[in-house]
Coordinates of C-alpha atoms in Angstrom, one line a residue:
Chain A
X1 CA 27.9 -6.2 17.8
X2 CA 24.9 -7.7 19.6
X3 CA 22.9 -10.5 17.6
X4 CA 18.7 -10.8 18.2
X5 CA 16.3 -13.3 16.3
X6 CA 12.8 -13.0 16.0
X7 CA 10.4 -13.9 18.7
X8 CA 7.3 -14.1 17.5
X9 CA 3.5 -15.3 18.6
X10 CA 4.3 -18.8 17.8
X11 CA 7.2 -19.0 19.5
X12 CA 7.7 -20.1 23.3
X13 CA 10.0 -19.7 25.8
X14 CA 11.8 -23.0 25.6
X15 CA 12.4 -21.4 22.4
X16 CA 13.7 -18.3 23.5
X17 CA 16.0 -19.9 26.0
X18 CA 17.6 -22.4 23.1
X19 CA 18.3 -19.1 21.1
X20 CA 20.0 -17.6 23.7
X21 CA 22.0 -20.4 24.8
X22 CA 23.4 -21.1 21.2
X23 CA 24.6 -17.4 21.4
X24 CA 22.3 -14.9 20.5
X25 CA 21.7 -11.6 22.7
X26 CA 18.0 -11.3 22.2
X27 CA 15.5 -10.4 20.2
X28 CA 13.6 -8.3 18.3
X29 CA 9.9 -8.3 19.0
X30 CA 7.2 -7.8 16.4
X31 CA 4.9 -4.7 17.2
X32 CA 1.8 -5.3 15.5
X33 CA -0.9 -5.6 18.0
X34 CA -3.4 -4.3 15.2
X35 CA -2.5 -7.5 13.6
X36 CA -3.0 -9.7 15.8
X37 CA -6.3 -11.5 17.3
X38 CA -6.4 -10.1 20.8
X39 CA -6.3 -13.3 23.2
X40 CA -2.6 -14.0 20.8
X41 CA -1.7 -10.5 21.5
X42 CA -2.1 -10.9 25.3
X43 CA -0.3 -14.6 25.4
X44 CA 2.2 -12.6 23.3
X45 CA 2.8 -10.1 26.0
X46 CA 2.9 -12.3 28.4
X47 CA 5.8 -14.2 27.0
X48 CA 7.8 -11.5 26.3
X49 CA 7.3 -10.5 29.9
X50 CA 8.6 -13.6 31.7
X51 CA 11.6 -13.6 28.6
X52 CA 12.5 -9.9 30.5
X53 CA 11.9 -11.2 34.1
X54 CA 13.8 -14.7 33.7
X55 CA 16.4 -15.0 30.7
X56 CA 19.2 -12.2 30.1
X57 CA 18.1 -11.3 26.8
X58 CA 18.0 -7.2 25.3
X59 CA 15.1 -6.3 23.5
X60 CA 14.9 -4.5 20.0
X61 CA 11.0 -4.1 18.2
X62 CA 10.0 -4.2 14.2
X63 CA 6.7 -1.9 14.2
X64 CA 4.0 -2.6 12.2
X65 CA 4.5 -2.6 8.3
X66 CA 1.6 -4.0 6.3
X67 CA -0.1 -1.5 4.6
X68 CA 1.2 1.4 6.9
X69 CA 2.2 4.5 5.4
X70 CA 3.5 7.2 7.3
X71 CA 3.2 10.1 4.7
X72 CA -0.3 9.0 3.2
X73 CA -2.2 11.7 1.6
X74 CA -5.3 10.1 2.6
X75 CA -5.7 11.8 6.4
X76 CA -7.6 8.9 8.1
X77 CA -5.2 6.7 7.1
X78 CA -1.9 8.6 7.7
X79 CA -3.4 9.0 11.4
X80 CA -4.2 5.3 11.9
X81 CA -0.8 4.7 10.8
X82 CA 0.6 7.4 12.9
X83 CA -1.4 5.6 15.6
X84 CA 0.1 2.2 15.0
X85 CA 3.6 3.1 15.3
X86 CA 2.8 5.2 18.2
X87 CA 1.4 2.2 19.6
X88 CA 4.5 0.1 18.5
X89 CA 6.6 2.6 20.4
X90 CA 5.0 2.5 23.7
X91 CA 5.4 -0.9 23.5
X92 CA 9.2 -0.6 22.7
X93 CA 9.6 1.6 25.7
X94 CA 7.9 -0.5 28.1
X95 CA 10.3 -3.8 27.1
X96 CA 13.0 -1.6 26.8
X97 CA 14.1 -2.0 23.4
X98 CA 16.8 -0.2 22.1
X99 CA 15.8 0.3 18.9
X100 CA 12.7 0.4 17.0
X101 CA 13.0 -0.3 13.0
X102 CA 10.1 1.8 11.3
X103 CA 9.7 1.6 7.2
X104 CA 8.8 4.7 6.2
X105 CA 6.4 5.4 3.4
X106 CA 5.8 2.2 1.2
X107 CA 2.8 1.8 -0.2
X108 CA 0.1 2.6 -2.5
X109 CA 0.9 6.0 -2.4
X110 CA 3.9 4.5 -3.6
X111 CA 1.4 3.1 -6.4
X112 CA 1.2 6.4 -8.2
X113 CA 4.5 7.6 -6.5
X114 CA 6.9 4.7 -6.8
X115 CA 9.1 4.3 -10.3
X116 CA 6.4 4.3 -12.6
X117 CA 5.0 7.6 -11.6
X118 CA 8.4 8.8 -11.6
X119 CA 8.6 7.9 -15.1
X120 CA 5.7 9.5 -16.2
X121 CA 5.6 13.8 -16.7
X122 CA 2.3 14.3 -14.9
X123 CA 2.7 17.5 -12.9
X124 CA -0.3 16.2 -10.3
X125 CA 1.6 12.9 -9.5
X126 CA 5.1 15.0 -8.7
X127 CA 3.0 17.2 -6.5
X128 CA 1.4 14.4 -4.6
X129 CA 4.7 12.7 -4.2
X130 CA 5.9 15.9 -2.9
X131 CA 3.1 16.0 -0.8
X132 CA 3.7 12.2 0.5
X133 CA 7.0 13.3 1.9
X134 CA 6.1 16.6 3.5
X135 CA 3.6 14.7 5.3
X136 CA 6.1 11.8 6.2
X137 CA 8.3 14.2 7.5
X138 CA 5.5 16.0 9.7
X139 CA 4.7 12.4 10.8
X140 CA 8.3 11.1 11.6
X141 CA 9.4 14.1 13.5
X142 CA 5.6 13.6 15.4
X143 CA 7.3 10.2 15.8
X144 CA 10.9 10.9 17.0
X145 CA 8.9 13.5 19.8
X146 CA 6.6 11.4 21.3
X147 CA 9.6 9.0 21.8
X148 CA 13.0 10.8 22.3
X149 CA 14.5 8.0 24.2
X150 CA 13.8 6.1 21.5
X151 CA 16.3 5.6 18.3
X152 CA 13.8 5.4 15.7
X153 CA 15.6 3.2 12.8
X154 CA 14.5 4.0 9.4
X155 CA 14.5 0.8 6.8
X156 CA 15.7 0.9 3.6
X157 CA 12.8 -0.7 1.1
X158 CA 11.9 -3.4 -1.3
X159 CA 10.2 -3.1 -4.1
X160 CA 10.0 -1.0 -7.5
X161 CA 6.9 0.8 -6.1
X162 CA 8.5 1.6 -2.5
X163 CA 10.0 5.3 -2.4
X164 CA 13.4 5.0 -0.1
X165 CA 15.3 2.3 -1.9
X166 CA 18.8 3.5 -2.6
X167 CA 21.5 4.5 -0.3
X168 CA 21.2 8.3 -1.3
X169 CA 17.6 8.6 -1.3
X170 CA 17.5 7.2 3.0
X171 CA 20.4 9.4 3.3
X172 CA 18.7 12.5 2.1
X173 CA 15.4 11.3 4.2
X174 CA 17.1 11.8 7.4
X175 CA 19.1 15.0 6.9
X176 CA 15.4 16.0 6.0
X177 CA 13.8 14.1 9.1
X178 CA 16.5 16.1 11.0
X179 CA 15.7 14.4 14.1
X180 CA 18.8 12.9 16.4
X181 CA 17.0 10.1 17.0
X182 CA 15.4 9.3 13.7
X183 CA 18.2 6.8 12.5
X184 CA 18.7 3.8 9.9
X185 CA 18.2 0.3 9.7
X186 CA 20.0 -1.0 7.3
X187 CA 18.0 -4.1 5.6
X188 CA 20.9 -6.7 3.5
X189 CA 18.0 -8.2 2.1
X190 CA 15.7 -5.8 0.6
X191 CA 19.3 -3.9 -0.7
X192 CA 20.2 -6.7 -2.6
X193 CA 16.3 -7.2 -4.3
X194 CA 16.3 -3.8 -4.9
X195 CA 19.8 -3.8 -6.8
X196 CA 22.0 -1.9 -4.1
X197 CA 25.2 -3.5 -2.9
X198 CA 24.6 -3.8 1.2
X199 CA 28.5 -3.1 1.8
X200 CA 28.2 -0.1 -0.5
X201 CA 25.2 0.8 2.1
X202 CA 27.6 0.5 4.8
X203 CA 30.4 2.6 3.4
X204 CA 28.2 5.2 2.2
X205 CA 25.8 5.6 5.2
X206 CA 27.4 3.5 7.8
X207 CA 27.1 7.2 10.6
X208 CA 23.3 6.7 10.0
X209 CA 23.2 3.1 10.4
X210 CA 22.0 1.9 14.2
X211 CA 20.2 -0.9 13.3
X212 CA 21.0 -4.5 10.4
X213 CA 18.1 -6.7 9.5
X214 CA 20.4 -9.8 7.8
X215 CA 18.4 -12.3 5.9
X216 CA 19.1 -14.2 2.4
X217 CA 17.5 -14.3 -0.9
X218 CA 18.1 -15.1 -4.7
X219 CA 17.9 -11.3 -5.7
X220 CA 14.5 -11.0 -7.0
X221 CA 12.1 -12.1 -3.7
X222 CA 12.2 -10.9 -0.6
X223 CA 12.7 -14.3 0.6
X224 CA 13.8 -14.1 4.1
X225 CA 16.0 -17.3 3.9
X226 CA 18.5 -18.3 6.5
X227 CA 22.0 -17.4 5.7
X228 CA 23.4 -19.2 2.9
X229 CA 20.7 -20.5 1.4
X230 CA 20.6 -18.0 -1.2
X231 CA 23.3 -15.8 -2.9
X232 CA 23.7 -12.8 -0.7
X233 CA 27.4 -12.6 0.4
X234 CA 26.4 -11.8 4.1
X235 CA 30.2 -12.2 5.8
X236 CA 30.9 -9.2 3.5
X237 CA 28.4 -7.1 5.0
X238 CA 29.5 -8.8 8.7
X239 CA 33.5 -7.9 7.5
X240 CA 32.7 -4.5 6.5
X241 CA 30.2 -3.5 9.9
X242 CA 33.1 -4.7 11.7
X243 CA 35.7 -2.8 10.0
X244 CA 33.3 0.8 11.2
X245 CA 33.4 -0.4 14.5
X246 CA 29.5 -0.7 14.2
X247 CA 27.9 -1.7 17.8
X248 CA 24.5 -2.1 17.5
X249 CA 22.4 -4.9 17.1
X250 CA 22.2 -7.5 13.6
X251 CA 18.9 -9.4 13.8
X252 CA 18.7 -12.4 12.1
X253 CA 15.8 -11.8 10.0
X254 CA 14.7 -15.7 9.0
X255 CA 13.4 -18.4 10.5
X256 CA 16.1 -21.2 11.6
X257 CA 16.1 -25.1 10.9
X258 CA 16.1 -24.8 15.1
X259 CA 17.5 -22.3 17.7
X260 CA 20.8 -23.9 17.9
X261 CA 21.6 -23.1 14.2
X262 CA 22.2 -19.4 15.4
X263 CA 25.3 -20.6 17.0
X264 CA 27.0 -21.8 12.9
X265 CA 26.1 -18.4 12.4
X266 CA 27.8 -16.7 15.2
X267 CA 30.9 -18.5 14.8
X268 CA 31.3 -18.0 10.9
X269 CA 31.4 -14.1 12.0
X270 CA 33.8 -14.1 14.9
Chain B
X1 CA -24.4 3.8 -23.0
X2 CA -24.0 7.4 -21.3
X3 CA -21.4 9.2 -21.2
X4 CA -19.7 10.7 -17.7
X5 CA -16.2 13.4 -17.5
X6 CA -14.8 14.1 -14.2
X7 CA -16.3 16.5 -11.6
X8 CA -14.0 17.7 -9.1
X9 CA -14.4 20.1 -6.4
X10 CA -11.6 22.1 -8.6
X11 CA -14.7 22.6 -11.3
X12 CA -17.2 25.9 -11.1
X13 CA -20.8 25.5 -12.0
X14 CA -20.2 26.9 -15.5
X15 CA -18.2 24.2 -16.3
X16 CA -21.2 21.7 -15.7
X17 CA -23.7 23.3 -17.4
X18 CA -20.9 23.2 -20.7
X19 CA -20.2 19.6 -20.3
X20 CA -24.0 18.9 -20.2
X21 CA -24.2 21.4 -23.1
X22 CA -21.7 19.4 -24.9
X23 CA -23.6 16.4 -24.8
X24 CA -22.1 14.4 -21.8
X25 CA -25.0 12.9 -19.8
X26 CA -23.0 13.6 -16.2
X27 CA -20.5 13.3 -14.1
X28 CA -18.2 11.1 -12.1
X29 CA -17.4 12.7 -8.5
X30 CA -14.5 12.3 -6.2
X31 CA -15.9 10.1 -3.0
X32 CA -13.4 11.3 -1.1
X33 CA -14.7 14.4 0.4
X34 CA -12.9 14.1 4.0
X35 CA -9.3 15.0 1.9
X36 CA -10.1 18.3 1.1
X37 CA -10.4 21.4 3.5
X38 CA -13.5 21.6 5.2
X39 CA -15.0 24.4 3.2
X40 CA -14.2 23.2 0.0
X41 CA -15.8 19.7 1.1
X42 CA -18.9 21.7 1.4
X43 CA -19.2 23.5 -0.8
X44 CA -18.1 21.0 -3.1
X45 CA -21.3 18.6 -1.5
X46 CA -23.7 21.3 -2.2
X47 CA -22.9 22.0 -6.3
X48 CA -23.1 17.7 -6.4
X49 CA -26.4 18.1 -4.7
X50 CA -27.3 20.6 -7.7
X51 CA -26.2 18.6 -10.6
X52 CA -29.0 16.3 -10.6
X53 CA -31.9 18.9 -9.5
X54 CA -31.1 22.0 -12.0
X55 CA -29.0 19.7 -15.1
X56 CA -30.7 16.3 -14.8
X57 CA -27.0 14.9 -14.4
X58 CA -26.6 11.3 -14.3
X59 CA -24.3 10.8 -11.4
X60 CA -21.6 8.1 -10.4
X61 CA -18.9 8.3 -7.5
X62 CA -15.3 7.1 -7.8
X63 CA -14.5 6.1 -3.7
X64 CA -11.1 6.8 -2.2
X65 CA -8.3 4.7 -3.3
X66 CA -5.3 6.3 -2.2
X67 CA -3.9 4.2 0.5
X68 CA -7.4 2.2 0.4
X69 CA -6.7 -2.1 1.3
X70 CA -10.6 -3.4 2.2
X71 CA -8.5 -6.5 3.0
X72 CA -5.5 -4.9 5.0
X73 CA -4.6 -7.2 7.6
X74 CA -4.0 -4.6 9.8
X75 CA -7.5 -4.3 11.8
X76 CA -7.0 -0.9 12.0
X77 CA -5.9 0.4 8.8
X78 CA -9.1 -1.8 7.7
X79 CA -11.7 -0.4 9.7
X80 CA -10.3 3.3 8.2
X81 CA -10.7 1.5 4.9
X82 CA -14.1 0.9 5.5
X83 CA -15.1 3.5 7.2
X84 CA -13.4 5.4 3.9
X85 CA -15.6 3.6 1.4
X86 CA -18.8 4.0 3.2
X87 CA -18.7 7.3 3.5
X88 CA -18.0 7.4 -0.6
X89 CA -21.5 5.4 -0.4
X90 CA -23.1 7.9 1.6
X91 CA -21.7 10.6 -0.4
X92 CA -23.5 8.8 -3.4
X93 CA -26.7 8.0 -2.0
X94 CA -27.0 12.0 -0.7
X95 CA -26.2 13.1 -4.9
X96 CA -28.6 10.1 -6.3
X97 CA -25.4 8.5 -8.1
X98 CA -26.4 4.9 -9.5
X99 CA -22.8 3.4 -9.3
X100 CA -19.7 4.0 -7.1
X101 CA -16.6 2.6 -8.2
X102 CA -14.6 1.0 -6.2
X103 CA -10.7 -0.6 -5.6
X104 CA -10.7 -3.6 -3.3
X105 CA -7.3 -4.2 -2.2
X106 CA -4.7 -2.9 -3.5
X107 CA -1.7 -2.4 -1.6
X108 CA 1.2 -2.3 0.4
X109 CA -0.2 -5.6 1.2
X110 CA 0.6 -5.4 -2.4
X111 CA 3.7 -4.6 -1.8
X112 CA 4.3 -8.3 0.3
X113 CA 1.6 -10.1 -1.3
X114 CA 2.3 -8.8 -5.1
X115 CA 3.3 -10.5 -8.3
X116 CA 6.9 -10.7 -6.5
X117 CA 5.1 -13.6 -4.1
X118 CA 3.7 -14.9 -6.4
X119 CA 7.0 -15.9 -8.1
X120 CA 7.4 -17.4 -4.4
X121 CA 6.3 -21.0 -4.7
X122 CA 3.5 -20.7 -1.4
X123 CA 1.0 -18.0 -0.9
X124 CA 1.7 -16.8 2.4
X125 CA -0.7 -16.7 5.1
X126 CA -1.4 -12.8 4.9
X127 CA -2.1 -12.6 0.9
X128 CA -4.3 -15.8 2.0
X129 CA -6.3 -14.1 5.2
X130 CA -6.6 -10.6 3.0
X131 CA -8.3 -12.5 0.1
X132 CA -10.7 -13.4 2.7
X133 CA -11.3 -10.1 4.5
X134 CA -11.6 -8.2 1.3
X135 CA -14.5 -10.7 0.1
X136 CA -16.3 -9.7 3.5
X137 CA -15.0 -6.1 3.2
X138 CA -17.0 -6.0 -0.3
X139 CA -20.1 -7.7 1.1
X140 CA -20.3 -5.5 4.4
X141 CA -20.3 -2.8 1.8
X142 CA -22.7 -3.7 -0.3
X143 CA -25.1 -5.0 2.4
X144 CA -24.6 -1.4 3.7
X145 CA -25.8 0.1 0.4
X146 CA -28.2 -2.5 -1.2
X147 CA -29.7 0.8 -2.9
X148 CA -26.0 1.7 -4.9
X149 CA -23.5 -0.8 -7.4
X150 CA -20.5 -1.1 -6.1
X151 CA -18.3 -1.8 -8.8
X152 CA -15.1 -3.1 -8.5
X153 CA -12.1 -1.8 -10.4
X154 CA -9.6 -4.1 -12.4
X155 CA -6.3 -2.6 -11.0
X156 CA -2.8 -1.9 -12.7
X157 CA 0.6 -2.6 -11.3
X158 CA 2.4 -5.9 -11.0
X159 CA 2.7 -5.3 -6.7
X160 CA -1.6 -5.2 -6.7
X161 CA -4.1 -8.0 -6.6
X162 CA -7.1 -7.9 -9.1
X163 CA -5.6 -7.1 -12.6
X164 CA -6.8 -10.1 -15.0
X165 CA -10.3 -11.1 -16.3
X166 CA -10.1 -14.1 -14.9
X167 CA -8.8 -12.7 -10.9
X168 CA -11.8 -9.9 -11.4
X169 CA -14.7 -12.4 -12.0
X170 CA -13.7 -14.9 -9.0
X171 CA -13.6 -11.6 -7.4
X172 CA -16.9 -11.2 -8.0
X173 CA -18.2 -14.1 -7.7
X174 CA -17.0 -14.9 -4.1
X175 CA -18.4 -11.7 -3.2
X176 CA -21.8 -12.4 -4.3
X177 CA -24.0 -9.7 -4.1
X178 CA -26.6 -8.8 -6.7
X179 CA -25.5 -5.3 -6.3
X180 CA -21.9 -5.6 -6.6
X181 CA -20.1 -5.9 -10.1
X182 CA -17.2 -4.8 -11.9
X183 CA -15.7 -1.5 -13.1
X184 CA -13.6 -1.8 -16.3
X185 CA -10.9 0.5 -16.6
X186 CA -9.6 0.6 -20.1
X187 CA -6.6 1.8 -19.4
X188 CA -5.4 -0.3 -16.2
X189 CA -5.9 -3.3 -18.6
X190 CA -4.1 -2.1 -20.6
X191 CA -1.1 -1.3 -18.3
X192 CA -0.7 -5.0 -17.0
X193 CA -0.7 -6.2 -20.6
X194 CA -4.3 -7.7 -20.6
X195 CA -6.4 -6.3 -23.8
X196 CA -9.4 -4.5 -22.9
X197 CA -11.8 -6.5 -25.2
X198 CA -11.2 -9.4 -23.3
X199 CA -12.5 -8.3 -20.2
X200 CA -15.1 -7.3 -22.4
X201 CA -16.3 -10.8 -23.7
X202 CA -15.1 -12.6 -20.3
X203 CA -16.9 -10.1 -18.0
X204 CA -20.1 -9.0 -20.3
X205 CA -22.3 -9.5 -17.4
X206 CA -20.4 -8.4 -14.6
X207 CA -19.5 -5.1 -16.3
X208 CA -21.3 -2.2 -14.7
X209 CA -19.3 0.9 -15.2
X210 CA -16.4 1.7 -17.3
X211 CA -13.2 4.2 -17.0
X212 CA -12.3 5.5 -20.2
X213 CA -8.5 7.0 -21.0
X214 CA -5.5 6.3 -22.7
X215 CA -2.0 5.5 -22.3
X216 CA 1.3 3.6 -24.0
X217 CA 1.0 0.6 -21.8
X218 CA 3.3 1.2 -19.3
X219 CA 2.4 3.8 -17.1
X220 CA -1.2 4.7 -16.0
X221 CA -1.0 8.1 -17.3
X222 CA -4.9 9.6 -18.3
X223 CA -4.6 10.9 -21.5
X224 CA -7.1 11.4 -23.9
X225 CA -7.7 8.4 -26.1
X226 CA -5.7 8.7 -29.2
X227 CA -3.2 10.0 -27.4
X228 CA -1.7 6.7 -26.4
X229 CA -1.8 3.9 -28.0
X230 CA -4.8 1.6 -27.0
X231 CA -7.6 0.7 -29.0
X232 CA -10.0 2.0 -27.6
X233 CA -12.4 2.0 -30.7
X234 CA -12.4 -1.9 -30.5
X235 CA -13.2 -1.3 -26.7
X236 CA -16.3 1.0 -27.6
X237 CA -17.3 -1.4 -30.7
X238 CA -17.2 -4.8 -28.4
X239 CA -19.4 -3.1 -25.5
X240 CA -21.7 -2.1 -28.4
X241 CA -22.3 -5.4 -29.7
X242 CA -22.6 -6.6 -26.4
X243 CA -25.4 -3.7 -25.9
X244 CA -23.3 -2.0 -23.0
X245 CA -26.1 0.2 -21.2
X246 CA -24.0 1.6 -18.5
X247 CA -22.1 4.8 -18.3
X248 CA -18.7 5.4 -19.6
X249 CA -16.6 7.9 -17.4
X250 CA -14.2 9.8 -19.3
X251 CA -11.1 9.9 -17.2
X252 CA -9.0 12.0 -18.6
X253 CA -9.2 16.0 -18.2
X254 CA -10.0 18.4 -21.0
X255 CA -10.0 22.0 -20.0
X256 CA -12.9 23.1 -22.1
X257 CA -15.7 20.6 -21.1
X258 CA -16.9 21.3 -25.2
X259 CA -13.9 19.2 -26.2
X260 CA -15.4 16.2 -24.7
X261 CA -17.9 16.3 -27.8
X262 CA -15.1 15.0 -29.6
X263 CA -14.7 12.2 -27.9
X264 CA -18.8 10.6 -27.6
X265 CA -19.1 8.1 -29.9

């Protein structure tokens, strides 16, 4: 098992070098360049260049999530979307990462097509949602070709209007994906605020898993705490990744008191 | 008040000159013309450019909303946004429709920036930053169509932003635009547990336009009123008193256009 944290705008390289020394691997790189102002963007870049040319540190990359949906019914926005993570990918190839987590089709779609469309009987609404995942699967497997190299790491989601919560339902996604390297990121957070049990996720899907996002929360907010500050029992999750063998990376999802913290982390698992 | 039913590309000619037969004084029609295939786009643009000319039509447009966040973070998921919307205005403009109605920001945004963050104890940064861009959003808009309302839509479920009187009219007000206003939608208020009538007597003169249809308060379903369980007779009796001169769009669908007779009051 490798461990990454986040490397974000704001942080710098004495950063990066702190993380690493208190034991982390390396990082996992936030692909967003429609989000950000372009002069942050480039400063971004360039620190996560001189990270590659001067520190031993392996690369993975989140693409872009905020209001990005994959399958959208609405064309001009499924292409910019398509576009985006396209965009996130390149970037993934040329730092090398070795896996990029993707979250496929929240959203407002998932407004009409999340639970409470699910609970309502309105053919129209069934078809769309239909529709939604048709075109999320023409998207991802768009996806999974432009980048072959690339393990493209499906997240399980958040909230009640999200589509692609449980176990089952990002199981069944990627036997309908079909793609080799359309794969899983398993997210302990978001399982636990969405009422799945992340070591039931492991059992159940652990041959799909290639990627962990492991933060905390209280079970209701996606909080993104650091470990042990809310009631997520993590070193289950750790216990039962270990007992598949699973070698991928676990990125610390959170931000830490300071780098060095990584290191209480790292030895509660070992 | 005048009275408006849905007219979707899905609808023949006959139909319209029923509806108008059956007393309904026009239509509302889908802004969203780059979602269907080419030819039915057109031909749908040309039967909208007929309404008006041969059935003296009143006219309003709904503009996309599917997937739709003015405020999105994202600068490119924005722009699409916009781009989106505008072309709803032109659509309008092109027909002669008075007022387009219009949903700010919904969202996935929603989906981080929801009434789940709001349980958080800080607003983060994003929610913060898309509050600001949807206020320009709104104003680039109605700058861009000083000739059409743009009326904003009070939305439904708990992940969205703009569901309460009170969110609608600061909404409103930061915008700032004497052409820019509010859609009520009956049956989104009622869906996030506010009562229509209270819009009503908070927003009397922001409300420009208002969606019509029923539902049993938890999902957003369409139905006919009666049919669920909201009152919308209050709703109709409070926009009275308040001497509600803009149109009503029936959103719900009837199959015969002469059952909408039923339902003008």
């Amino acid at each position: 098992m490798k461990y990454h944290g986040w490397f974000k705008p704001q942080h710098d390289l004495e950063y990066a070098r702190r993380a690493l020394k208190a034991g982390l691997d390396g990082f996992e790189i936030i692909g967003g360049q429609s989000h950000y102002d372009p002069v942050e963007f480039k400063r971004y870049r360039e620190n996560i260049k001189r990270i590659q040319e001067e520190l031993p540190a392996s690369f993975t990359l989140h693409a872009p999530i905020t209001d990005i949906n994959l399958g959208s019914i609405n064309r001009r926005i499924r292409q910019a979307s398509i576009d985006d993570v396209k965009a996130a990918l390149e970037f993934a190839l040329e730092i090398g990462a070795s896996a990029v987590a993707v979250h496929a089709s929240p959203g407002i779609l998932a407004m009409p097509g999340g639970r409470w469309s699910q609970d309502t009987e309105s053919p129209a609404v069934q078809d769309e949602l239909i529709h939604q995942e048709q075109l999320l699967l023409e998207a991802l497997r768009e996806l999974a070709g432009f980048a072959p190299e690339i393990p493209i790491c499906l997240e399980n989601l958040v909230y009640p209007h999200e589509l692609y919560r449980s176990p089952r339902e990002m199981r069944e996604l990627l036997e309908k994906v079909g793609c080799p390297n359309v794969q899983a990121t398993l997210d302990v957070g978001h399982a636990v605020v969405s009422g799945w049990d992340p070591v039931r996720f492991v059992h159940d899907n652990f041959e799909t898993i290639r990627h962990v996002h492991l933060h905390d929360n209280h079970g209701f907010v996606d909080e993104h705490l650091p470990l042990g500050q809310g009631t997520i029992d993590y070193l289950h999750v750790i216990k039962a990744l270990q007992q598949h063998g699973y070698e991928g990376v676990i990125t610390f999802e959170f931000y830490p008191e300071s780098p060095e913290r990584f290191a209480d982390y790292l030895r509660q698992f070992s | 008040m005048r009275y408006h039913c849905w007219f979707g590309p899905q609808h023949d000619w006959d139909f319209a000159e029923r509806a108008i037969k059956a007393g309904l004084d026009g239509f509302e029609l889908f802004g969203w013309l780059r979602q269907f295939p080419e030819e039915e786009a057109r031909e749908y643009r040309e039967k909208a450019k007929r309404l008006k000319a041969e059935l003296n039509a009143g006219l309003t447009v709904h503009a996309p909303f599917m997937d739709i966040n003015l405020g999105s973070i994202n600068s490119r998921i924005r722009q699409v946004c916009l781009e989106e919307v505008r072309d709803a205005l032109e659509f309008a403009r092109e027909v002669g429709a008075s007022a387009v109605a219009v949903h700010t920001a919904p969202g996935i945004m929603g989906m981080t920036e929801g009434s789940w963050v709001r349980e958080h104890p800080r607003p983060s940064s994003g929610l913060l930053a898309q509050r600001e861009l949807a206020v320009r959003a709104v104003q680039d808009l109605a700058d861009f169509a000083p000739d059409l309302l743009l009326c904003l839509e009070n939305l439904i479920y708990p992940h969205e932003l703009y569901r309460s009187p009170e969110e609608m009219r600061e909404l409103v007000r930061r915008v700032d635009r004497s052409n820019v206003g509010i859609t009520l939608d009956v049956g989104h208020a009622a869906v996030c547990g506010y009562n229509p009538r209270d819009f009503v007597q908070l927003l009397s003169d922001e409300i420009l336009h208002v969606h019509l249809h029923d539902n049993h308060g938890s999902a957003d379903e369409h139905l006919p009123p009666g049919k669920g369980t909201i009152d919308y007779v209050g709703v109709i009796q409070s926009l009275k008193q308040l001497d509600y001169q803009g149109v009503i769009t029936f959103e719900f669908e009837l199959e015969n256009p002469e059952d909408y007779a039923a339902y003008l009051y």
